[in-house]
GROMACS .gro file of C-alpha atoms in nm:
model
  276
    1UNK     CA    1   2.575   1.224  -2.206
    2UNK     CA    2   2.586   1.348  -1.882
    3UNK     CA    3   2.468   1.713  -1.758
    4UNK     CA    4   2.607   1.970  -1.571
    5UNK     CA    5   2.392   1.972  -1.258
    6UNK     CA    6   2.366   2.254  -1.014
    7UNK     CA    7   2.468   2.260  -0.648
    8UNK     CA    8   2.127   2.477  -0.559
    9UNK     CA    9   1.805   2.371  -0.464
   10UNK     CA   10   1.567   2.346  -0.806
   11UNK     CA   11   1.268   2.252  -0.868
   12UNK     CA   12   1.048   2.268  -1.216
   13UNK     CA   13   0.767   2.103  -1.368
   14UNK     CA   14   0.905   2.011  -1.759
   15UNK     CA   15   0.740   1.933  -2.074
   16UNK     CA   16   0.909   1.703  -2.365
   17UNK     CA   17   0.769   1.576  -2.653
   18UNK     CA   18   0.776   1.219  -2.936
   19UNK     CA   19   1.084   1.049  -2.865
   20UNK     CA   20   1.258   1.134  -2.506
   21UNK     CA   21   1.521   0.904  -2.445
   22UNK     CA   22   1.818   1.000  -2.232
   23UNK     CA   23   2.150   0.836  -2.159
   24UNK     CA   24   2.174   0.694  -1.793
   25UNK     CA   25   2.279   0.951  -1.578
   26UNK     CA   26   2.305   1.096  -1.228
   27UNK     CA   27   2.326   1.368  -1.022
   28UNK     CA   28   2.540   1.519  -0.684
   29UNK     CA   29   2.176   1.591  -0.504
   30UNK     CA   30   1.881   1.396  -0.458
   31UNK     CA   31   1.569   1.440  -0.672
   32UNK     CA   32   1.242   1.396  -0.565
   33UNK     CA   33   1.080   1.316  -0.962
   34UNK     CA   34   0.710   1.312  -1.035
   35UNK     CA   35   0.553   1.188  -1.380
   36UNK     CA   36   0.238   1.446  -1.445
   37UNK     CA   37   0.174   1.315  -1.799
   38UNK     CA   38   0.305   1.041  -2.033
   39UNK     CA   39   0.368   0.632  -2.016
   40UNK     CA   40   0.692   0.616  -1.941
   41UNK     CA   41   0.952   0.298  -1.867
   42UNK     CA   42   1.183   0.442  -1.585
   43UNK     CA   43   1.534   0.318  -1.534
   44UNK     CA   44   1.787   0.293  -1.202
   45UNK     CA   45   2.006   0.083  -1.118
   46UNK     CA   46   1.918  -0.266  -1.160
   47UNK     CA   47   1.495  -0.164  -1.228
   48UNK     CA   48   1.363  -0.121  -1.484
   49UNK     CA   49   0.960  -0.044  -1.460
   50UNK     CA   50   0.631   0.092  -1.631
   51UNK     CA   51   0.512   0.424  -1.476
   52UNK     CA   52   0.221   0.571  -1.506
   53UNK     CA   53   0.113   0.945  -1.407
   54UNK     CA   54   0.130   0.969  -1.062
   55UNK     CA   55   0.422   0.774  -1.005
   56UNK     CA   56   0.655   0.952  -0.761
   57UNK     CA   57   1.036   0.818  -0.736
   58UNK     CA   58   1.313   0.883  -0.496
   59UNK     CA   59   1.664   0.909  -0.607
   60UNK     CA   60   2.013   0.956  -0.427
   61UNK     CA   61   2.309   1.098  -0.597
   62UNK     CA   62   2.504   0.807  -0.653
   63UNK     CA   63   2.134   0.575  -0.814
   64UNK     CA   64   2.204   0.573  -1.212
   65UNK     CA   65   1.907   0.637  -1.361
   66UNK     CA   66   1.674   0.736  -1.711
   67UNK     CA   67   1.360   0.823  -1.836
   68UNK     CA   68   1.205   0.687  -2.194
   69UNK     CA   69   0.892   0.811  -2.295
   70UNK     CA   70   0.676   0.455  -2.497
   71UNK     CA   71   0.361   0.592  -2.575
   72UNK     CA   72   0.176   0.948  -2.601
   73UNK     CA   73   0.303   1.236  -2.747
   74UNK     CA   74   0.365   1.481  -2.393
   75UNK     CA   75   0.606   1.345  -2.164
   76UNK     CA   76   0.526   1.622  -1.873
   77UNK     CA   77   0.721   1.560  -1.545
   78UNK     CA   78   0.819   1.769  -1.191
   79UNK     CA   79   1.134   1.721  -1.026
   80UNK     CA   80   1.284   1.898  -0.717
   81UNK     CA   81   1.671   1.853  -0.697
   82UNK     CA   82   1.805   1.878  -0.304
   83UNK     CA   83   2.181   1.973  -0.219
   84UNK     CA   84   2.260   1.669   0.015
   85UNK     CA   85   2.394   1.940   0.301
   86UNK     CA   86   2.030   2.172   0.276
   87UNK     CA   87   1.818   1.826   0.319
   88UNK     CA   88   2.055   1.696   0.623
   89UNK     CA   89   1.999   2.070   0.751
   90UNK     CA   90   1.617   2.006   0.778
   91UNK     CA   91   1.615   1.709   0.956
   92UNK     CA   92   1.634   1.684   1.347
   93UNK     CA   93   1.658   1.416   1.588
   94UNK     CA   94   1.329   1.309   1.567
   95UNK     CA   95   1.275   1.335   1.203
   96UNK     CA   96   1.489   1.234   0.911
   97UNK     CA   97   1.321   1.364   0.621
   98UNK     CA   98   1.609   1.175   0.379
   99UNK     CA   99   1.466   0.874   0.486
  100UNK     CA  100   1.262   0.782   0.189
  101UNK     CA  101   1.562   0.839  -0.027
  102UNK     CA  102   1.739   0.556   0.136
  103UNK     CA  103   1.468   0.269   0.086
  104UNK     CA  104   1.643  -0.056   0.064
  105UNK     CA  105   1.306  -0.230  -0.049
  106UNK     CA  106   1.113   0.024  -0.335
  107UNK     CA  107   1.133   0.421  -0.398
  108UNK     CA  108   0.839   0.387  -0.661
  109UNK     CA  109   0.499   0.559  -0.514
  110UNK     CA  110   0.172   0.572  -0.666
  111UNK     CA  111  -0.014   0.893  -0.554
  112UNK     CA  112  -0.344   0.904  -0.472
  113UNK     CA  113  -0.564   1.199  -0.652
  114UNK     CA  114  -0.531   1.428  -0.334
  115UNK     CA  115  -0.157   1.361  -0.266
  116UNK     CA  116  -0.100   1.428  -0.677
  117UNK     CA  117  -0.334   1.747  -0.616
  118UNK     CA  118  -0.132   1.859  -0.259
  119UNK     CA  119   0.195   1.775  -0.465
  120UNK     CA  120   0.168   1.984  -0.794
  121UNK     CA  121  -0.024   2.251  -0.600
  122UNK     CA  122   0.254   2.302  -0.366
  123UNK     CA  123   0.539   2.262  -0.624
  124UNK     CA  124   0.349   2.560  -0.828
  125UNK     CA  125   0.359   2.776  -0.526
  126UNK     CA  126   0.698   2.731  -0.506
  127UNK     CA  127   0.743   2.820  -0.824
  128UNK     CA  128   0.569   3.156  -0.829
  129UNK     CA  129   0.715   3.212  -0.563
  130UNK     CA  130   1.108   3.170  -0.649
  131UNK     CA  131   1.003   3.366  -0.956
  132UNK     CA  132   0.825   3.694  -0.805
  133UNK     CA  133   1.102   3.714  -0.479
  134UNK     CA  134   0.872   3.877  -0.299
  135UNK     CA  135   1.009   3.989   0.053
  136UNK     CA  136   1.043   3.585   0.277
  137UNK     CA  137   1.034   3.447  -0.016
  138UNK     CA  138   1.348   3.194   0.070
  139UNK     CA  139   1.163   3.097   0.376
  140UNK     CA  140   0.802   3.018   0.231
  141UNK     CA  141   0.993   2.788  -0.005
  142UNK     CA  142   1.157   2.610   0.251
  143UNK     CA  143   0.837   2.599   0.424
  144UNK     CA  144   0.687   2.445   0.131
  145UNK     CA  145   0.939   2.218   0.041
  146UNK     CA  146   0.979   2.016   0.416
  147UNK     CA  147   0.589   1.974   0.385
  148UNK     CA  148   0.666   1.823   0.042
  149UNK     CA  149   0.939   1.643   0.220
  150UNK     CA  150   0.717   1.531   0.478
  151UNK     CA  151   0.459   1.394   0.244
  152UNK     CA  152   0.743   1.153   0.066
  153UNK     CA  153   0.870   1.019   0.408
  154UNK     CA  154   0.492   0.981   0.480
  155UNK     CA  155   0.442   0.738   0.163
  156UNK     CA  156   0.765   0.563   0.262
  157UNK     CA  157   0.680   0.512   0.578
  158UNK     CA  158   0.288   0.427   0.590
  159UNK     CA  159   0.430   0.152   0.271
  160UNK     CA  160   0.170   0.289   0.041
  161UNK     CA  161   0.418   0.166  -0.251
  162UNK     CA  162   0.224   0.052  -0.540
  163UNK     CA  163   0.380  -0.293  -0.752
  164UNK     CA  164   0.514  -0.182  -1.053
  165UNK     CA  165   0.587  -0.454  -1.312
  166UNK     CA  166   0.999  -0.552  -1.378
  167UNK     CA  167   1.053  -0.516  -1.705
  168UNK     CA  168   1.433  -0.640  -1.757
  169UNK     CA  169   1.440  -0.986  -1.880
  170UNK     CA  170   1.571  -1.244  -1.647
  171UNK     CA  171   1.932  -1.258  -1.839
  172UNK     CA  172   2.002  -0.862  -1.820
  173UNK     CA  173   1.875  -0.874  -1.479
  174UNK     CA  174   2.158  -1.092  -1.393
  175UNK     CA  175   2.420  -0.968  -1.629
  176UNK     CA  176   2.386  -0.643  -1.441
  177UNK     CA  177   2.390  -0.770  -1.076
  178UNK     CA  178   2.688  -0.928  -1.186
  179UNK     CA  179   2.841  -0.606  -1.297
  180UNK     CA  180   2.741  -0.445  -0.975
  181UNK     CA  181   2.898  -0.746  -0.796
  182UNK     CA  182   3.218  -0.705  -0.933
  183UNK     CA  183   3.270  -0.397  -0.954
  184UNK     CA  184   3.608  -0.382  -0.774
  185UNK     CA  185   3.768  -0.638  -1.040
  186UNK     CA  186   3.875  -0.613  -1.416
  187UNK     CA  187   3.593  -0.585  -1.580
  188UNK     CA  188   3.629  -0.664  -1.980
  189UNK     CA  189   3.338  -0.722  -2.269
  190UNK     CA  190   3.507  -1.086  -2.300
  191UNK     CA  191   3.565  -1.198  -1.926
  192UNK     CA  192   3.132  -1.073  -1.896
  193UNK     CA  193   3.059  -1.316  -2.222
  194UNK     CA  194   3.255  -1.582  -2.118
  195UNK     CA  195   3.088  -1.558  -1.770
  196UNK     CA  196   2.767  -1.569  -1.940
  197UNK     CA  197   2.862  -1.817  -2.183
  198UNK     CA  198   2.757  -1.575  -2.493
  199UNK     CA  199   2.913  -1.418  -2.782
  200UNK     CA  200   3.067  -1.096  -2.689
  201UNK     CA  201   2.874  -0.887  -2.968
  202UNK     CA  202   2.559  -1.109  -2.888
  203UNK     CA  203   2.621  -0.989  -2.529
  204UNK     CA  204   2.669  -0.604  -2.655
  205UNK     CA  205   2.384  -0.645  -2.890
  206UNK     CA  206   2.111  -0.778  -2.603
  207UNK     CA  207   2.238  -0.517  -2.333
  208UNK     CA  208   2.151  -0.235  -2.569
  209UNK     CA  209   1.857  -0.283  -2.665
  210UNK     CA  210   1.688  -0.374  -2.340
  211UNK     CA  211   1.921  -0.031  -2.177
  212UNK     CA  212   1.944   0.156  -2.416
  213UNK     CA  213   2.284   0.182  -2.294
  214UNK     CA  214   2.657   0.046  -2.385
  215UNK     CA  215   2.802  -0.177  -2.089
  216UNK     CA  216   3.117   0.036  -2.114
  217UNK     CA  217   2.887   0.408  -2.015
  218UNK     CA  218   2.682   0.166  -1.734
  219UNK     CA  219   3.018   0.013  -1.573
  220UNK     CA  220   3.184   0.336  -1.581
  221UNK     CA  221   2.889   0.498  -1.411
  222UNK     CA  222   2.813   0.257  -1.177
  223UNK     CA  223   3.174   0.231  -1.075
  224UNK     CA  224   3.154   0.608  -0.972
  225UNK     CA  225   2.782   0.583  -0.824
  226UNK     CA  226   3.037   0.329  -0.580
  227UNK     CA  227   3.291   0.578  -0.546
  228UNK     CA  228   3.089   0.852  -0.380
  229UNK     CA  229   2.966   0.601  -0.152
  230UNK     CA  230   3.263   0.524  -0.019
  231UNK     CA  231   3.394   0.861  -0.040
  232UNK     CA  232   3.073   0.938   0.200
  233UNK     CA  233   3.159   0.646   0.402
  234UNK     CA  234   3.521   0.759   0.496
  235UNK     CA  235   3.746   0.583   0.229
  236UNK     CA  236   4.061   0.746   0.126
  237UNK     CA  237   4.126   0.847  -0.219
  238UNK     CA  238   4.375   0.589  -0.294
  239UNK     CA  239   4.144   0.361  -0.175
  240UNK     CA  240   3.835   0.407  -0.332
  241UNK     CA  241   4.047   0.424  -0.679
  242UNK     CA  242   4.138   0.031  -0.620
  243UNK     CA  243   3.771  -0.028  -0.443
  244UNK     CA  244   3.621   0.061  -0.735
  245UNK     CA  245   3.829  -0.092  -1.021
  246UNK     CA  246   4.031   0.150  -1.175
  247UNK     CA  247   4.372   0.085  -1.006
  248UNK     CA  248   4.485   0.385  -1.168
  249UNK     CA  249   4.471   0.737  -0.980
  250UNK     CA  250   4.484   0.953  -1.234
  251UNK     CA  251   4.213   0.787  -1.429
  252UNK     CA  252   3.966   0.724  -1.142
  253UNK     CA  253   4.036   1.106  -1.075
  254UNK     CA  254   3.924   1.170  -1.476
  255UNK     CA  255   3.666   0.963  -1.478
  256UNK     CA  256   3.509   1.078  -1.156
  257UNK     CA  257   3.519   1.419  -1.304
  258UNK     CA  258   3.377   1.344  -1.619
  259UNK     CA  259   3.047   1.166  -1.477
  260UNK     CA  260   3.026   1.431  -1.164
  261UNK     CA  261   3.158   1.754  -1.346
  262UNK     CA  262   3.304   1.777  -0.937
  263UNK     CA  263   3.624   1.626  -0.850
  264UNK     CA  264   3.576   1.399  -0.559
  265UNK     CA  265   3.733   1.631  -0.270
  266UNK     CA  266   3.486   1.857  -0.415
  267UNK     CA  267   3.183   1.597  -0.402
  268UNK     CA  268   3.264   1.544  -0.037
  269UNK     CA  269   3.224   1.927   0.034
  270UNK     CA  270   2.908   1.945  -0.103
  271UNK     CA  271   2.766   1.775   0.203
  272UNK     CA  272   2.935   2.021   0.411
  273UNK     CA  273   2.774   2.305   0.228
  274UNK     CA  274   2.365   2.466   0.275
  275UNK     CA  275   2.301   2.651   0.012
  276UNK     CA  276   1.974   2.751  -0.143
   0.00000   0.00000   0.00000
């Protein structure tokens, strides 16, 4: 199920092997996440696509995502996790380096060999570097990190996405923009099958094994991915409870907890916060 994620800045390159095949998740940073080895169908959201090394991927802390690893034995990966306030804290007038994390269009990027090259390179530096703490070592990795930055808002910006096949069927596609769409409303197995004019255990049956997920984890999730938006956005408390479906307080404020391991007051302060 879901992790407990750190407020920090990390970053690590990680090796898995056979069958890798995580519940959808997400996290209360962003995360820059770059596939070094493996074929691997990548999940968020409503996408569902075949990557191949190279790929890079931008994700916000309220996109539900998950990795599955289809063919090869290594499933080797880098990932750099940003506190919301640190990345806000690099940006200036002129640039916004979160840009790229808040594509409407695509956040899939196929490197070219020298941006792959440039990438891992500088991600290794900042490992050694984090682990010998030489003196300025802090500052060398934020140095290292905005030109990382830079490079993804570069790829965003210059459109050098790279077309990625859908994979979701056409039904589970639309079963799951209707989930997204109603979101706010009473959202049962048999009001979705009737919708759909399907058998409810047909329905449960289909959305698993395209998923890998139970529509119960992906509402649940996708309800809260809502809830820190409008937490971000200004919403009350109260509101964002009955915004987001679960027109009980107590249980949006369980829920919320359970998915985030933060309560929401606490999400909202982590944009307030620099910490590295």
């Amino acid at each position: 199920m879901i992790q407990l994620y750190s407020e920090q800045l990390e970053f690590k390159i990680c090796q898995d092997y056979h069958n890798w095949n995580p519940d959808f998740h997400m996290h209360n940073f962003y995360e820059i996440f770059f596939l070094i080895a493996g074929e691997v169908d990548f999940y968020i959201n409503n996408t569902k696509r075949h990557i191949l090394p190279g790929t890079m991927i931008f994700i916000t802390d309220h996109d539900i995502h998950k990795s599955r690893l289809v063919s090869g034995e290594l499933y080797e990966r880098a990932f750099i996790h940003i506190p919301p306030a640190l990345l806000s804290s690099y940006s200036s007038h002129i640039t916004d380096l979160s840009e790229c994390f808040h594509a409407t269009s695509n956040r899939f990027f196929q490197l070219n060999q020298k941006q792959q090259e440039f990438f891992c390179n500088t991600l290794r530096n900042m490992i050694t570097l984090k682990k010998n703490k030489n003196f300025g070592y802090d500052i060398m990795i934020q140095a290292e990190l905005m030109n990382l930055l830079v490079l993804a808002n570069s790829l965003y910006r210059n459109n050098t996405s790279y077309h990625f096949n859908e994979l979701y069927s056409e039904r589970i596609y639309k079963i799951i923009c209707y989930i997204e769409k109603h979101l706010c409303e009473p959202l049962s197995l048999a009001k979705i099958a009737n919708d759909f004019s399907i058998d409810k255990y047909h329905l449960c049956h289909i959305f698993k094994s395209e998923t890998s997920t139970t529509i119960y984890h992906f509402i649940q999730l996708k309800r809260i991915a809502l809830a820190k938006q409008l937490l971000l956005e200004g919403h009350s408390l109260t509101e964002t409870c009955y915004d987001t479906g679960f027109n009980d307080y107590n249980h949006f404020i369980t829920i919320f907890k359970k998915y985030s391991k933060v309560t929401p007051k606490q999400y909202i302060h982590l944009y307030k916060e620099k910490k590295i």
